[in-house]
Short mmCIF file of C-alpha atoms in Angstrom, two decimals:
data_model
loop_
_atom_site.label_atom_id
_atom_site.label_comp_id
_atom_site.label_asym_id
_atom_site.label_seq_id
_atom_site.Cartn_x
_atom_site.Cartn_y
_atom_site.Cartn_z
CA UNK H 1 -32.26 20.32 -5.96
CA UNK H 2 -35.26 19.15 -4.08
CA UNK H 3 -38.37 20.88 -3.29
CA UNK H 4 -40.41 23.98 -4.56
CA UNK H 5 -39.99 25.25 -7.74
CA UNK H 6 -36.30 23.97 -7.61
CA UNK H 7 -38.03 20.20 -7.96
CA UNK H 8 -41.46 20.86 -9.67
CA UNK H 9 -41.44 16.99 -10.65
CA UNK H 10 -41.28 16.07 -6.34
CA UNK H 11 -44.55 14.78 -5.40
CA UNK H 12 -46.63 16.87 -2.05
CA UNK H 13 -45.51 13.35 0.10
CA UNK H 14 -41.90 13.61 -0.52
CA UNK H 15 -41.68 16.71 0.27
CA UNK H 16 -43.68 16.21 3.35
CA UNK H 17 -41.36 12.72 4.36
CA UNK H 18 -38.22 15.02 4.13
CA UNK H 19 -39.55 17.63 6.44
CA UNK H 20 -40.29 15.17 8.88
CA UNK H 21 -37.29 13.58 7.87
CA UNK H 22 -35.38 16.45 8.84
CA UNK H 23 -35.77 15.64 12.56
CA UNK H 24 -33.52 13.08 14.72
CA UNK H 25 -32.79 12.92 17.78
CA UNK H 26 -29.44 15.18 17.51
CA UNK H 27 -31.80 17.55 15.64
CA UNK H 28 -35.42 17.14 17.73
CA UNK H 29 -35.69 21.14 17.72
CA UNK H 30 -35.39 23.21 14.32
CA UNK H 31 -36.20 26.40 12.60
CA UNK H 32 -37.99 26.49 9.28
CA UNK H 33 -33.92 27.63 7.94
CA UNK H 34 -33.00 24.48 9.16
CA UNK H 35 -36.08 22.44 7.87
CA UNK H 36 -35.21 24.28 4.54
CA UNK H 37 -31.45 23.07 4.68
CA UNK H 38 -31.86 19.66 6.51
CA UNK H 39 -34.73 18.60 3.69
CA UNK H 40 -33.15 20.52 0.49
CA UNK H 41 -36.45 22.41 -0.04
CA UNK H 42 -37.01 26.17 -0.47
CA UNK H 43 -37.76 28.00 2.23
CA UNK H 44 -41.29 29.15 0.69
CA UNK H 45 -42.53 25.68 0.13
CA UNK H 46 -41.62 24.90 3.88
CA UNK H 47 -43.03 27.71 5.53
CA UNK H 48 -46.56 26.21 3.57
CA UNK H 49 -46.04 22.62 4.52
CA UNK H 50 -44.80 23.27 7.71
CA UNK H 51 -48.03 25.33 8.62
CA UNK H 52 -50.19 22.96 7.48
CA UNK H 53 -48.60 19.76 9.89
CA UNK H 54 -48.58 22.20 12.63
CA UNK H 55 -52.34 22.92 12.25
CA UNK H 56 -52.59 18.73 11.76
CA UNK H 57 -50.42 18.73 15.29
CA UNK H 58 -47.75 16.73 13.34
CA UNK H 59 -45.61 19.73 14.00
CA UNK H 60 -45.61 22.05 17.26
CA UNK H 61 -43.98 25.09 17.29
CA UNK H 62 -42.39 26.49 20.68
CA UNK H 63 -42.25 29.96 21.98
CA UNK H 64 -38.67 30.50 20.12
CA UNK H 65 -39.85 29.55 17.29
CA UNK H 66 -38.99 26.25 16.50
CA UNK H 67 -40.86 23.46 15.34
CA UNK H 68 -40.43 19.51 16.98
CA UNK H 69 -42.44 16.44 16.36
CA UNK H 70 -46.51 17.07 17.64
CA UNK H 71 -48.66 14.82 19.48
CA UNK H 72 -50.30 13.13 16.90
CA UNK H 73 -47.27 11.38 15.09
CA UNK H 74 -46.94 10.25 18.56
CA UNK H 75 -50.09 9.15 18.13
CA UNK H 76 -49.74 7.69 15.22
CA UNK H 77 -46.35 5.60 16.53
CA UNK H 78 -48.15 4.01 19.41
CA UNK H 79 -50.47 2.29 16.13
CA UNK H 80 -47.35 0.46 14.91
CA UNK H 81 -47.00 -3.22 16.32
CA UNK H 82 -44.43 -4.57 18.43
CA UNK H 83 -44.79 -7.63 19.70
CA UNK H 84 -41.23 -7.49 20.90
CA UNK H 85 -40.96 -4.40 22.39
CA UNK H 86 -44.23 -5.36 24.70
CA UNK H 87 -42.80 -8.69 25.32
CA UNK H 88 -39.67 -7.42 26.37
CA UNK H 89 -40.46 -4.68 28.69
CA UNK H 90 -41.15 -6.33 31.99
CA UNK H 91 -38.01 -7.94 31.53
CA UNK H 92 -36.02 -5.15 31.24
CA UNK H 93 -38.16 -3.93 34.13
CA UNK H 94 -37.22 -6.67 36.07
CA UNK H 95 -33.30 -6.43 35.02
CA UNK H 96 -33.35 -2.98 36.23
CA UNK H 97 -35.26 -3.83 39.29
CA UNK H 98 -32.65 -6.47 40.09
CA UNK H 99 -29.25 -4.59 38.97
CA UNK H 100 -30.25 -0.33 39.63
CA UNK H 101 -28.27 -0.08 36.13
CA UNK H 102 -29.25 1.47 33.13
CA UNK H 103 -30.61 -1.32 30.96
CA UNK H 104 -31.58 -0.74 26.60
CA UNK H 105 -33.13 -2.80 24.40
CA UNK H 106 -32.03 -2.40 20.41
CA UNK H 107 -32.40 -3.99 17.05
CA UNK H 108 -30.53 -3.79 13.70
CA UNK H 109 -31.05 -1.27 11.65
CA UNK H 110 -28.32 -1.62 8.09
CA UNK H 111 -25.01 -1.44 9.77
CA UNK H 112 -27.00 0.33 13.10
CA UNK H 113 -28.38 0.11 16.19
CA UNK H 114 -31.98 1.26 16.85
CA UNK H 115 -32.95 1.58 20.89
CA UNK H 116 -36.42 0.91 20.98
CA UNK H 117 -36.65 0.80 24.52
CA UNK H 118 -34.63 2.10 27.80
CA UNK H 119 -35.47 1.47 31.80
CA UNK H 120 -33.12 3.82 33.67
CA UNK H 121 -33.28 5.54 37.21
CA UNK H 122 -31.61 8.76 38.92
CA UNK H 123 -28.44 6.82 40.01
CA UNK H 124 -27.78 5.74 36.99
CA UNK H 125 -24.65 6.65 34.70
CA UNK H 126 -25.47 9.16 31.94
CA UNK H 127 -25.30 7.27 28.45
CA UNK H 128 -25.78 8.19 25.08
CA UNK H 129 -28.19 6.17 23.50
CA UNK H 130 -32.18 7.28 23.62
CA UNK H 131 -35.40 5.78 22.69
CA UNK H 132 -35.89 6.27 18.79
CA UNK H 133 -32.03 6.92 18.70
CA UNK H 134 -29.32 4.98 16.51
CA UNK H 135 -25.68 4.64 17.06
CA UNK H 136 -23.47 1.94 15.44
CA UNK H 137 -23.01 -1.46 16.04
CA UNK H 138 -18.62 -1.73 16.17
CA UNK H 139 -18.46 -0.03 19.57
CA UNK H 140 -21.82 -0.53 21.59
CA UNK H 141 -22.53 -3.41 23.27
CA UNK H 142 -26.08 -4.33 21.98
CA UNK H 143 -24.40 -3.62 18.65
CA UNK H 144 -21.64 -6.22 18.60
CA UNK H 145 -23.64 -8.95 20.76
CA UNK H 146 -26.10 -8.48 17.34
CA UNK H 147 -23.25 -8.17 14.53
CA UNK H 148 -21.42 -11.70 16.09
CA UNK H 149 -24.85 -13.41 15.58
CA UNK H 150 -25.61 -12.10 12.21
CA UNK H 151 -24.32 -14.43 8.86
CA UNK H 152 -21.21 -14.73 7.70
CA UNK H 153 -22.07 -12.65 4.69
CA UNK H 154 -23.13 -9.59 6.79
CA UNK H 155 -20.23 -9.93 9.50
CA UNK H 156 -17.78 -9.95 6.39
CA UNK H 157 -19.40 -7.13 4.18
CA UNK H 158 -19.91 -5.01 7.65
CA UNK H 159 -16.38 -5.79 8.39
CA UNK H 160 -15.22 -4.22 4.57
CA UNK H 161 -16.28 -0.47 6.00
CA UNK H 162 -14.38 2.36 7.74
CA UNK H 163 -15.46 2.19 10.89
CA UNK H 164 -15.12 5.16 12.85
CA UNK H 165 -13.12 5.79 16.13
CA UNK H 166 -15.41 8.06 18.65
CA UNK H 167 -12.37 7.43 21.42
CA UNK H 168 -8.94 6.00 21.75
CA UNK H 169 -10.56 2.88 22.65
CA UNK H 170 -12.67 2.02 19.73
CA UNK H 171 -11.91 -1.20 17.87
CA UNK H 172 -11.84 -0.24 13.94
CA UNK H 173 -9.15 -3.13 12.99
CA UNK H 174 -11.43 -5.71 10.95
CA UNK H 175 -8.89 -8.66 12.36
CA UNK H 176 -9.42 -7.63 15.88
CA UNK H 177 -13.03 -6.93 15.51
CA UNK H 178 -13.48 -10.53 14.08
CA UNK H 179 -11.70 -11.88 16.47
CA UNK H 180 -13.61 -10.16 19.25
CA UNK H 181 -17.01 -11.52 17.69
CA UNK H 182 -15.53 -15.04 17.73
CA UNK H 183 -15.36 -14.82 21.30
CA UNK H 184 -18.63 -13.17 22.07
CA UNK H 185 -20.43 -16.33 19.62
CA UNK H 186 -18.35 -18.82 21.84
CA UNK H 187 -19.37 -17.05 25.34
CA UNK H 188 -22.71 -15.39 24.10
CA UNK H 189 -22.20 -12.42 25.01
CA UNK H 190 -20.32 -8.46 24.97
CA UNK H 191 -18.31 -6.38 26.55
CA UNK H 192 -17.55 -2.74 25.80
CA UNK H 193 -15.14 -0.54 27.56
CA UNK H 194 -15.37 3.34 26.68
CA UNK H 195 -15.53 2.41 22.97
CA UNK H 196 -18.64 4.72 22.07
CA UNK H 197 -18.66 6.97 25.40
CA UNK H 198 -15.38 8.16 27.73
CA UNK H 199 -16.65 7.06 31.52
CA UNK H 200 -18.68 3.75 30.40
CA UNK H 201 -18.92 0.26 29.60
CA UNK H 202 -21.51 -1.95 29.12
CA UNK H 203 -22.63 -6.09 28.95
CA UNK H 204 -25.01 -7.27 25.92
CA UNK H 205 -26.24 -10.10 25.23
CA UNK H 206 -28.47 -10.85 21.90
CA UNK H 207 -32.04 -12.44 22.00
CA UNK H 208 -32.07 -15.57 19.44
CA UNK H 209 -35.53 -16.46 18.41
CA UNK H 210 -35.23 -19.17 16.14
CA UNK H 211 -32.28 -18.73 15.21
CA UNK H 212 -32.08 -15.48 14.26
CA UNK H 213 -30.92 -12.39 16.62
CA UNK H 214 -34.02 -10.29 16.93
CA UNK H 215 -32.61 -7.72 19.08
CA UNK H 216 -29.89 -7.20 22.33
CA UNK H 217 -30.23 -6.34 25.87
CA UNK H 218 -27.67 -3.68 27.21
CA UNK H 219 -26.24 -2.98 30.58
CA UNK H 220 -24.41 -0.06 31.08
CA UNK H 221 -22.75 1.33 34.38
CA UNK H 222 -19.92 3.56 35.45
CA UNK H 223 -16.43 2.76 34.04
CA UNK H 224 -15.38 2.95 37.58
CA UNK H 225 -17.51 0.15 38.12
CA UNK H 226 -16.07 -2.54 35.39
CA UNK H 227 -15.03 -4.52 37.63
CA UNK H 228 -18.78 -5.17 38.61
CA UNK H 229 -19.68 -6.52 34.83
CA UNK H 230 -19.33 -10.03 35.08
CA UNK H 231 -21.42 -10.07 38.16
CA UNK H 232 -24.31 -8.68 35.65
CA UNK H 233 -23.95 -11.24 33.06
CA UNK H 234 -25.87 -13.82 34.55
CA UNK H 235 -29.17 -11.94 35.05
CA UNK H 236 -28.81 -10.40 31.29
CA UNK H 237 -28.73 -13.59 30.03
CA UNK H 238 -31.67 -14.78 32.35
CA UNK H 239 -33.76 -11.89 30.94
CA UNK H 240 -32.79 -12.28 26.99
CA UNK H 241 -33.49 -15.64 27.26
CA UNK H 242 -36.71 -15.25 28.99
CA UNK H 243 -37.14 -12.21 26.35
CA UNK H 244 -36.51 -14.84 23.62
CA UNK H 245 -39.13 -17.67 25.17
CA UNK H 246 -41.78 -15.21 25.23
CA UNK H 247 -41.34 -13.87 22.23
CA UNK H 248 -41.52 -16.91 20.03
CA UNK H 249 -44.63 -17.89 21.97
CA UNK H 250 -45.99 -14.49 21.06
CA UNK H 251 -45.73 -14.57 17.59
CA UNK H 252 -45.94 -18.30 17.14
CA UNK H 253 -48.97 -19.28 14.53
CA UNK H 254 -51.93 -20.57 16.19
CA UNK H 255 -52.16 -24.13 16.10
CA UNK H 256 -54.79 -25.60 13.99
CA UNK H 257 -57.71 -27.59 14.91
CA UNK H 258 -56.92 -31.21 14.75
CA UNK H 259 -59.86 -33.15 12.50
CA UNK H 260 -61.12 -36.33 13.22
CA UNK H 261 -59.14 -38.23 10.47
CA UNK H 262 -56.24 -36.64 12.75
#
């Protein structure tokens, strides 16, 4: 059991990484019961913790109550480099700017997706991924236009695990999901229909920098609206292969000074 006097031998930072830990984005809002249960701690040795990152403003708590993530992790986040994420934004910008659709950026994660960026606007169609949010990579778009890229030893060992069915249209069948990749190498890019979400679909496309698939553009619009997909295509790829341009540039070496004997 972890925590407290139920884990004497669990250092103070564990115990504070599982509190903190404790919070997703399905759980963004919880009591110190559900801290207690989410992190395996006893309630005693969370009610101390928790004080102290609320008086650090790691923690807030609301007028019910409840505690969610404070300011100064946020903070704190906005330290961490991303040389992708700043690359890619105008572009995504753009994308929306030329399509009114909702439009994600998202890297691999294990077997997930991580959205690490989203441009949407009023008219468009509710979706389910968020910023900081994972969902996984056999039914979203930015998910398989990633796993088709990846090696052959990843595809396969992905391809060895249950995958779960959210609705009747998922694709768990590893022969049909291979197959499906095959196509998306060959074209260079995905197509979902209602496989994570009833009511939408969605384009990807990956961004290859050197080689390697670094992350995936997303385009997702009403399923009423399939039809309109492969009009979208051709400004997704425009914008992950800008994305891709500007990204090598950005974290390309410096080139060195050329000596005389050069």
């Amino acid at each position: 059991m972890a925590g407290g006097a139920r884990d004497p031998g669990r250092s103070v930072t564990s115990r504070v990484l599982a509190i903190l830990d404790a919070f997703d984005v399905d759980h963004s809002r919880l009591t110190l019961s559900e801290i207690a249960a989410r992190s395996g701690m006893a309630l005693s040795t969370v009610h101390r913790l928790v004080g102290e990152l609320e008086e650090w403003q790691a923690l807030r708590r609301t007028a019910d109550g409840s505690y969610h993530i404070g300011i100064r992790l946020w903070e704190l986040g906005q330290l961490a480099p991303d040389s992708l994420q700043a690359v890619a934004h105008p572009w995504l910008q753009e994308l929306f700017g030329s399509t009114g659709e909702n439009v994600h950026l998202a890297i691999r994660e294990g077997v997930e997706v991580l959205y690490v960026d989203r441009v949407f606007g009023k008219r468009a169609v509710p979706i389910v991924s968020h910023t900081g949010g994972r969902l996984p990579m056999h039914c979203t778009g930015v998910g398989k236009a990633l796993l088709a890229f990846e090696p052959g030893w990843f595809v396969t060992s992905f391809l060895s695990r249950p995958l779960e069915r959210f609705t009747p249209h998922t694709v768990t069948e590893p022969g049909r999901l291979s197959r499906e990749l095959a196509q998306i190498r060959a074209r260079g890019y995905a197509v979902t229909h209602e496989e994570m979400t009833l009511g939408s679909c969605s384009a990807a496309a990956p961004i290859i920098a050197d080689g390697v698939p670094v992350a995936a553009v997303g385009i997702v619009v009403s399923s009423r609206r399939v039809r309109e997909l492969p009009r979208l295509v051709d400004p997704l790829l425009a914008a992950t292969g800008g994305i891709a341009r500007a990204y090598q540039t950005a974290v390309a070496p410096p080139a060195r000074p050329r000596g005389r004997s050069e």
